[in-house]
CSV table of C-alpha atoms and ligand atoms in Angstrom, one decimal:
chain,number,residue,atom,x,y,z
Z,30,MET,CA,-18.4,8.4,9.0
Z,31,THR,CA,-15.9,7.7,11.7
Z,32,ASP,CA,-15.4,9.8,14.8
Z,33,ILE,CA,-12.5,12.2,14.4
Z,34,ASN,CA,-10.0,12.1,17.1
Z,35,ILE,CA,-8.5,15.7,17.3
Z,36,SER,CA,-5.5,14.7,19.4
Z,37,ASN,CA,-4.4,12.2,16.8
Z,38,ILE,CA,-4.7,14.8,14.1
Z,39,THR,CA,-2.6,17.3,15.9
Z,40,SER,CA,0.0,14.7,16.6
Z,41,SER,CA,0.2,13.6,13.1
Z,42,ILE,CA,0.7,17.1,11.9
Z,43,ALA,CA,3.4,17.7,14.4
Z,44,GLU,CA,5.1,14.4,13.3
Z,45,PHE,CA,5.3,15.6,9.8
Z,46,GLY,CA,6.4,19.1,10.7
Z,47,PHE,CA,5.9,20.3,7.1
Z,48,TYR,CA,2.7,22.3,7.6
Z,49,ASN,CA,0.4,23.6,10.1
Z,50,THR,CA,-3.2,23.0,9.4
Z,51,THR,CA,-6.0,21.4,11.1
Z,52,ILE,CA,-8.7,19.0,9.8
Z,53,ASP,CA,-12.2,20.4,9.8
Z,54,PRO,CA,-13.8,18.1,12.3
Z,55,THR,CA,-17.0,17.9,10.1
Z,56,LEU,CA,-15.1,16.7,7.1
Z,57,ASP,CA,-16.2,13.2,6.0
Z,58,LEU,CA,-12.9,11.4,5.9
Z,59,PHE,CA,-14.1,8.5,3.7
Z,60,ASP,CA,-15.5,10.9,1.0
Z,61,SER,CA,-12.4,13.1,1.2
Z,62,ILE,CA,-10.0,10.2,0.8
Z,63,GLU,CA,-12.0,8.9,-2.2
Z,64,LYS,CA,-11.8,12.3,-3.8
Z,65,LEU,CA,-8.1,12.7,-3.2
Z,66,LYS,CA,-7.4,9.2,-4.7
Z,67,LYS,CA,-9.2,10.1,-7.9
Z,68,GLU,CA,-7.7,13.6,-8.2
Z,69,LYS,CA,-4.2,12.2,-7.7
Z,70,ASN,CA,-4.5,8.9,-9.4
Z,71,ALA,CA,-3.5,7.3,-6.1
Z,72,VAL,CA,-4.1,3.7,-4.9
Z,73,ILE,CA,-4.4,2.5,-1.3
Z,74,LEU,CA,-2.8,-0.9,-0.6
Z,75,ALA,CA,-3.7,-2.1,2.9
Z,76,HIS,CA,-2.4,-5.1,4.9
Z,77,TYR,CA,-5.1,-7.3,6.8
Z,78,TYR,CA,-3.7,-6.0,10.1
Z,79,GLN,CA,-5.0,-2.4,9.4
Z,80,ASP,CA,-8.0,-1.1,11.4
Z,81,PRO,CA,-11.5,-1.9,9.8
Z,82,ASP,CA,-12.0,1.6,8.5
Z,83,ILE,CA,-8.7,1.6,6.7
Z,84,GLN,CA,-9.4,-1.9,5.1
Z,85,ASP,CA,-12.8,-0.4,4.0
Z,86,ILE,CA,-11.2,2.5,2.0
Z,87,ALA,CA,-8.4,0.4,0.6
Z,88,ASP,CA,-8.3,-0.5,-3.2
Z,89,TYR,CA,-6.6,-3.8,-2.4
Z,90,ILE,CA,-6.3,-5.6,0.9
Z,91,GLY,CA,-3.7,-8.5,1.1
Z,92,ASP,CA,-0.9,-10.3,2.7
Z,93,SER,CA,2.8,-9.4,2.1
Z,94,LEU,CA,3.0,-11.4,-1.2
Z,95,GLY,CA,-0.2,-10.1,-2.6
Z,96,LEU,CA,0.7,-6.5,-1.7
Z,97,SER,CA,4.1,-6.8,-3.4
Z,98,GLN,CA,2.5,-8.1,-6.5
Z,99,GLN,CA,-0.1,-5.3,-6.5
Z,100,ALA,CA,2.7,-2.7,-5.8
Z,101,LYS,CA,4.6,-4.0,-8.8
Z,102,SER,CA,1.8,-4.0,-11.2
Z,103,THR,CA,-0.2,-0.8,-10.3
Z,104,GLU,CA,-0.9,1.9,-12.9
Z,105,ALA,CA,-1.4,4.5,-10.2
Z,106,ASP,CA,0.9,7.5,-9.9
Z,107,ILE,CA,0.9,7.3,-6.1
Z,108,ILE,CA,0.9,4.2,-3.8
Z,109,LEU,CA,-0.3,4.9,-0.3
Z,110,PHE,CA,0.8,2.0,1.8
Z,111,ALA,CA,-1.5,1.3,4.7
Z,112,GLY,CA,1.0,-1.0,6.4
Z,113,VAL,CA,4.4,-0.8,7.8
Z,114,HIS,CA,7.7,0.6,6.7
Z,115,PHE,CA,9.4,-2.5,5.2
Z,116,MET,CA,6.1,-3.0,3.0
Z,117,ALA,CA,6.2,0.5,1.7
Z,118,GLU,CA,9.9,0.2,1.1
Z,119,THR,CA,9.3,-3.0,-0.9
Z,120,ALA,CA,6.7,-1.2,-3.0
Z,121,LYS,CA,9.3,1.5,-3.8
Z,122,ILE,CA,12.0,-1.1,-4.7
Z,123,LEU,CA,9.5,-2.9,-7.1
Z,124,ASN,CA,8.1,0.2,-8.6
Z,125,PRO,CA,10.7,3.1,-8.2
Z,126,ALA,CA,9.1,5.4,-10.7
Z,127,LYS,CA,6.0,5.7,-8.4
Z,128,LYS,CA,5.7,8.0,-5.5
Z,129,VAL,CA,5.3,5.7,-2.4
Z,130,ILE,CA,3.9,7.3,0.8
Z,131,LEU,CA,3.4,5.9,4.3
Z,132,PRO,CA,1.0,7.6,6.7
Z,133,ASP,CA,3.3,7.3,9.7
Z,134,LEU,CA,7.1,6.7,9.3
Z,135,LYS,CA,7.2,5.3,12.7
Z,136,ALA,CA,5.2,2.2,11.6
Z,137,GLY,CA,8.1,-0.1,11.9
Z,138,CYS,CA,8.3,-3.8,12.6
Z,139,SER,CA,10.0,-5.7,15.6
Z,140,LEU,CA,11.0,-8.6,13.3
Z,141,SER,CA,12.6,-6.2,10.9
Z,142,ASP,CA,14.4,-4.5,13.7
Z,143,SER,CA,15.7,-7.8,15.0
Z,144,ALA,CA,18.2,-7.9,12.0
Z,145,PRO,CA,20.6,-4.9,12.0
Z,146,PRO,CA,22.3,-4.9,8.7
Z,147,HIS,CA,25.8,-4.6,10.1
Z,148,LEU,CA,25.4,-7.7,12.3
Z,149,PHE,CA,23.7,-9.6,9.6
Z,150,LYS,CA,26.6,-8.9,7.2
Z,151,LEU,CA,29.1,-10.3,9.7
Z,152,PHE,CA,27.0,-13.3,10.2
Z,153,LYS,CA,26.7,-13.9,6.5
Z,154,GLU,CA,30.5,-13.5,6.1
Z,155,LYS,CA,31.0,-16.3,8.6
Z,156,HIS,CA,29.0,-18.7,6.4
Z,157,PRO,CA,30.2,-18.0,2.9
Z,158,ASP,CA,28.9,-21.4,1.5
Z,159,HIS,CA,25.3,-20.6,2.6
Z,160,LEU,CA,22.5,-19.1,0.3
Z,161,VAL,CA,20.6,-16.4,2.2
Z,162,ILE,CA,16.7,-16.7,2.2
Z,163,THR,CA,15.2,-13.7,3.9
Z,164,TYR,CA,11.6,-13.2,5.0
Z,165,ILE,CA,10.2,-9.9,3.5
Z,166,ASN,CA,9.8,-8.4,7.0
Z,167,CYS,CA,13.3,-6.9,6.9
Z,168,SER,CA,14.9,-3.6,5.8
Z,169,ALA,CA,16.0,-2.8,2.3
Z,170,GLU,CA,19.6,-3.1,3.4
Z,171,ILE,CA,19.0,-6.8,4.6
Z,172,LYS,CA,17.2,-7.5,1.3
Z,173,ALA,CA,20.2,-6.2,-0.5
Z,174,LEU,CA,22.4,-8.8,1.4
Z,175,SER,CA,20.0,-11.6,0.5
Z,176,ASP,CA,19.7,-14.1,-2.4
Z,177,ILE,CA,16.0,-14.7,-2.3
Z,178,ILE,CA,13.2,-13.1,-0.4
Z,179,CYS,CA,10.2,-15.1,0.7
Z,180,THR,CA,6.9,-14.4,2.5
Z,181,SER,CA,4.8,-16.6,4.8
Z,182,SER,CA,2.8,-17.8,1.8
Z,183,ASN,CA,5.7,-19.0,-0.3
Z,184,ALA,CA,8.6,-19.7,2.1
Z,185,ARG,CA,8.1,-23.4,2.0
Z,186,GLN,CA,8.0,-23.6,-1.8
Z,187,ILE,CA,11.0,-21.2,-2.1
Z,188,VAL,CA,13.1,-23.4,0.2
Z,189,GLU,CA,11.9,-26.6,-1.6
Z,190,SER,CA,13.0,-25.0,-5.0
Z,191,LEU,CA,16.5,-25.3,-3.9
Z,192,PRO,CA,18.6,-28.5,-4.0
Z,193,ASN,CA,18.4,-30.6,-0.8
Z,194,ASP,CA,22.1,-30.3,0.0
Z,195,GLN,CA,22.1,-26.5,-0.5
Z,196,LYS,CA,23.2,-24.8,2.8
Z,197,ILE,CA,20.8,-22.0,3.7
Z,198,ILE,CA,20.7,-19.1,6.2
Z,199,PHE,CA,17.1,-18.2,6.9
Z,200,ALA,CA,16.5,-14.8,8.5
Z,201,PRO,CA,15.1,-12.9,10.4
Z,202,ASP,CA,12.2,-15.0,11.9
Z,203,LYS,CA,13.4,-18.0,13.9
Z,204,ASN,CA,9.8,-19.2,14.2
Z,205,LEU,CA,8.9,-19.3,10.6
Z,206,GLY,CA,12.4,-20.7,10.0
Z,207,ALA,CA,11.9,-23.5,12.5
Z,208,TYR,CA,8.5,-24.3,11.1
Z,209,ILE,CA,10.0,-24.5,7.4
Z,210,ASN,CA,12.8,-26.8,8.8
Z,211,LYS,CA,10.2,-29.0,10.3
Z,212,VAL,CA,8.0,-29.4,7.3
Z,213,THR,CA,10.8,-29.6,4.8
Z,214,GLY,CA,13.3,-31.7,6.8
Z,215,ARG,CA,16.0,-29.1,6.2
Z,216,ASP,CA,18.5,-27.8,8.6
Z,217,MET,CA,18.6,-24.1,7.7
Z,218,LEU,CA,20.8,-21.9,9.9
Z,219,LEU,CA,18.3,-19.5,11.6
Z,220,TRP,CA,18.7,-15.8,12.5
Z,221,ASN,CA,17.5,-15.2,16.1
Z,222,GLY,CA,14.6,-12.8,15.3
Z,223,SER,CA,10.9,-12.8,16.1
Z,224,CYS,CA,7.7,-10.8,15.9
Z,225,MET,CA,6.5,-9.2,19.1
Z,226,VAL,CA,2.9,-10.0,18.4
Z,227,HIS,CA,3.2,-13.7,17.3
Z,228,GLU,CA,5.8,-14.4,20.0
Z,229,ILE,CA,3.4,-13.8,23.0
Z,230,PHE,CA,0.3,-15.9,22.2
Z,231,SER,CA,-0.6,-17.8,25.2
Z,232,LEU,CA,-0.6,-21.6,25.2
Z,233,GLU,CA,-2.6,-21.8,28.4
Z,234,LYS,CA,-5.3,-19.5,27.0
Z,235,LEU,CA,-5.3,-21.6,23.7
Z,236,VAL,CA,-5.8,-24.8,25.6
Z,237,LYS,CA,-8.7,-23.3,27.7
Z,238,LEU,CA,-10.3,-22.0,24.4
Z,239,LYS,CA,-10.1,-25.4,22.9
Z,240,ILE,CA,-11.8,-27.0,25.9
Z,241,LYS,CA,-14.5,-24.3,25.9
Z,242,TYR,CA,-15.0,-24.7,22.1
Z,243,PRO,CA,-14.3,-28.4,21.3
Z,244,ASP,CA,-15.5,-28.1,17.7
Z,245,ALA,CA,-13.4,-24.9,16.9
Z,246,LYS,CA,-10.5,-25.1,14.4
Z,247,VAL,CA,-7.3,-23.4,15.2
Z,248,LEU,CA,-5.8,-21.2,12.4
Z,249,ALA,CA,-2.2,-20.0,13.1
Z,250,HIS,CA,0.4,-17.8,11.4
Z,251,PRO,CA,3.8,-19.5,11.1
Z,252,GLU,CA,5.4,-16.5,12.9
Z,253,CYS,CA,3.9,-18.2,16.1
Z,254,GLN,CA,6.0,-20.3,18.4
Z,255,ASP,CA,6.1,-24.1,17.9
Z,256,ASP,CA,3.9,-24.7,21.0
Z,257,ILE,CA,1.1,-22.8,19.5
Z,258,LEU,CA,1.6,-24.3,15.9
Z,259,GLN,CA,1.4,-27.8,17.4
Z,260,HIS,CA,-2.3,-27.1,18.2
Z,261,ALA,CA,-3.1,-25.7,14.7
Z,262,ASP,CA,-5.4,-27.3,12.2
Z,263,TYR,CA,-4.1,-24.9,9.6
Z,264,ILE,CA,-0.8,-22.9,9.4
Z,265,GLY,CA,-0.4,-20.2,6.7
Z,266,SER,CA,-0.1,-16.5,5.8
Z,267,THR,CA,-3.1,-14.1,6.4
Z,268,THR,CA,-4.5,-14.7,3.1
Z,269,GLY,CA,-4.2,-18.5,3.6
Z,270,ILE,CA,-5.9,-18.2,7.0
Z,271,LEU,CA,-8.8,-16.2,5.4
Z,272,ASN,CA,-9.1,-18.6,2.5
Z,273,TYR,CA,-9.2,-21.5,4.8
Z,274,ALA,CA,-12.0,-20.1,7.0
Z,275,ASN,CA,-14.0,-19.2,3.8
Z,276,LYS,CA,-13.9,-22.7,2.5
Z,277,ASP,CA,-14.0,-24.9,5.7
Z,278,ASN,CA,-17.4,-26.0,6.9
Z,279,THR,CA,-16.5,-25.4,10.6
Z,280,THR,CA,-18.4,-22.6,12.2
Z,281,THR,CA,-16.0,-21.6,15.0
Z,282,PHE,CA,-12.3,-20.7,14.6
Z,283,ILE,CA,-9.6,-19.6,17.1
Z,284,VAL,CA,-7.4,-17.2,15.2
Z,285,GLY,CA,-3.6,-17.1,16.0
Z,286,THR,CA,-2.5,-14.0,14.3
Z,287,GLU,CA,-2.9,-10.2,14.6
Z,288,PRO,CA,-6.7,-9.6,15.2
Z,289,GLY,CA,-7.0,-7.1,12.2
Z,290,ILE,CA,-7.6,-10.1,10.0
Z,291,LEU,CA,-10.9,-10.7,11.9
Z,292,HIS,CA,-12.6,-7.9,10.0
Z,293,GLN,CA,-12.3,-9.6,6.6
Z,294,MET,CA,-13.0,-13.0,8.1
Z,295,GLN,CA,-16.3,-11.8,9.7
Z,296,LYS,CA,-17.2,-9.7,6.7
Z,297,GLN,CA,-16.9,-12.6,4.3
Z,298,ASN,CA,-18.4,-15.2,6.8
Z,299,PRO,CA,-21.1,-13.4,8.8
Z,300,LEU,CA,-22.5,-16.6,10.2
Z,301,LYS,CA,-19.2,-18.0,11.5
Z,302,THR,CA,-17.6,-17.2,14.8
Z,303,PHE,CA,-14.0,-15.9,15.0
Z,304,ILE,CA,-12.2,-15.9,18.4
Z,305,PRO,CA,-8.9,-14.0,18.6
Z,306,LEU,CA,-6.3,-15.8,20.4
Z,307,PRO,CA,-5.2,-13.8,23.5
Z,308,PRO,CA,-1.6,-13.0,24.5
Z,309,ASN,CA,0.2,-14.1,27.7
Z,310,ASN,CA,-0.5,-10.7,29.4
Z,311,ASN,CA,-3.6,-8.9,30.6
Z,312,CYS,CA,-4.8,-7.8,27.2
Z,313,ALA,CA,-7.7,-9.5,25.5
Z,314,CYS,CA,-6.3,-9.0,22.1
Z,315,ASN,CA,-2.8,-8.9,20.5
Z,316,ASN,CA,-2.7,-5.7,18.2
Z,317,CYS,CA,0.5,-4.9,16.4
Z,318,PRO,CA,1.4,-1.4,17.7
Z,319,TYR,CA,3.1,-0.6,14.5
Z,320,MET,CA,0.3,-1.5,12.2
Z,321,LYS,CA,-2.2,0.4,14.4
Z,322,LEU,CA,-0.2,3.7,14.1
Z,323,ASN,CA,-1.9,4.3,10.8
Z,324,THR,CA,-5.3,6.1,11.1
Z,325,LEU,CA,-7.8,7.5,8.6
Z,326,GLU,CA,-6.8,11.0,9.7
Z,327,LYS,CA,-3.1,10.3,8.8
Z,328,ILE,CA,-4.2,8.7,5.5
Z,329,TYR,CA,-6.1,11.8,4.6
Z,330,LEU,CA,-3.2,14.1,5.4
Z,331,CYS,CA,-0.7,11.7,3.8
Z,332,LEU,CA,-2.7,11.9,0.5
Z,333,LYS,CA,-3.3,15.5,0.6
Z,334,TYR,CA,0.4,16.5,1.2
Z,335,GLU,CA,1.9,13.4,-0.4
Z,336,LEU,CA,4.1,13.0,2.7
Z,337,PRO,CA,5.8,11.2,4.3
Z,338,GLU,CA,7.5,9.8,1.2
Z,339,ILE,CA,9.7,6.7,1.0
Z,340,ILE,CA,13.0,7.8,-0.7
Z,341,LEU,CA,15.7,5.2,-1.3
Z,342,ASN,CA,19.1,5.3,-2.9
Z,343,GLU,CA,19.3,4.0,-6.4
Z,344,ASP,CA,22.0,1.5,-5.7
Z,345,LEU,CA,20.1,0.1,-2.8
Z,346,ILE,CA,17.0,-0.2,-5.0
Z,347,THR,CA,18.9,-2.1,-7.6
Z,348,ALA,CA,20.6,-4.5,-5.0
Z,349,ALA,CA,17.4,-5.2,-3.0
Z,350,ARG,CA,15.2,-5.6,-6.1
Z,351,LYS,CA,17.1,-8.8,-7.3
Z,352,PRO,CA,16.1,-11.2,-4.5
Z,353,ILE,CA,12.5,-9.8,-4.5
Z,354,GLU,CA,12.2,-10.3,-8.3
Z,355,ARG,CA,13.6,-13.9,-7.8
Z,356,MET,CA,10.8,-14.6,-5.2
Z,357,LEU,CA,8.1,-13.2,-7.5
Z,358,SER,CA,9.3,-15.2,-10.5
Z,359,ILE,CA,9.4,-18.4,-8.5
Z,360,SER,CA,5.9,-17.6,-7.1
Z,361,LYS,CA,4.6,-16.9,-10.5
Z,362,ASN,CA,5.9,-20.2,-11.9
Z,363,LEU,CA,4.2,-22.0,-9.0
Z,364,GLY,CA,0.9,-20.1,-9.5
Z,365,LEU,CA,1.1,-18.3,-6.1
W,29,13P,P1,1.7,-12.1,5.9
W,29,13P,O1,1.3,-10.8,5.3
W,29,13P,O2,2.6,-12.8,4.9
W,29,13P,O3,0.6,-13.0,6.3
W,29,13P,O4,2.6,-11.8,7.2
W,29,13P,C1,2.0,-11.2,8.2
W,29,13P,C2,2.9,-10.2,8.9
W,29,13P,O5,3.4,-10.3,10.0
W,29,13P,C3,3.1,-9.0,8.2
W,29,13P,O6,3.8,-8.1,9.0
W,30,SF4,FE1,6.1,-6.8,12.3
W,30,SF4,FE2,4.9,-8.6,13.8
W,30,SF4,FE3,3.8,-6.1,13.4
W,30,SF4,FE4,3.9,-8.0,11.3
W,30,SF4,S1,2.7,-8.2,13.2
W,30,SF4,S2,4.4,-5.8,11.3
W,30,SF4,S3,5.9,-9.0,11.8
W,30,SF4,S4,5.7,-6.6,14.4
């Protein structure tokens, strides 16, 4: 059982504003969440960037592609998304008959925020001959303005599925876009967005770690800047990074993505060493402040009251679903 932080509980109740109750501090949250899941036929989908306790109570843990596939196929009545807003929104778009709940509505994403729909619409209108491929880390409105969605695990294949001479706008992540341009030889037009976590990894600290651990392999997420990616032995999505660490014989890895992933890496490889790449500030690790807004207490309350719920307009759901379905069908054909 985890320690219960009363100040968190009070603040989450205040944020919801729908009820005034307190959590009994002796309550076993793990047990109570399990009971609520069964009682309500609810499923918990969690991203690898969630806290270890949350990953441990999840029914499925995955990257953005895996989570979308699970959200689409689940038989549960309620999907509790232990992740950020665009992920819960994607689940609602793919499975609108289900109730989708997110423990904290403030769990946003800097990358998603970097593409305001009204500005993106103007940008798109300036390039009418371009097809729009958009990274899943964006709002439903941006998805509705897109032709195909991609994630970090299928971006390359989605781009390569289009003819070489097809003009493409890639948004919102300029780092992922630049990486895909590099590996495919394309010249996609990039929107100037980035992730606040992956943008600030320190090249200097990476070089020092490589000197200290000369046998270590560097695993990096493609949301990182090119200076970091140039040092990587493997570049891929969170699932890709985990799979690589599971299969590779190396015993020490420097991990260039949000450190939440280390929980599964360590759990699945207890004899290997995983070192989180530090950011270029005084912090030792580089947590995503949005992902970390979710807590076990908020998950308990969210399941109990089925709030906050993701509600989307039907027209928006229809428009945003098309490019996501296109991504899922390309991924399925490619066996991803
Ligand atoms: P993946 O889930 O595709 O690895 O992307 C990581 C991420 O930044 C999610 O917000
Ligand atoms: Fe968004 Fe970056 Fe956090 Fe992922 S890690 S949710 S891209 S801010």
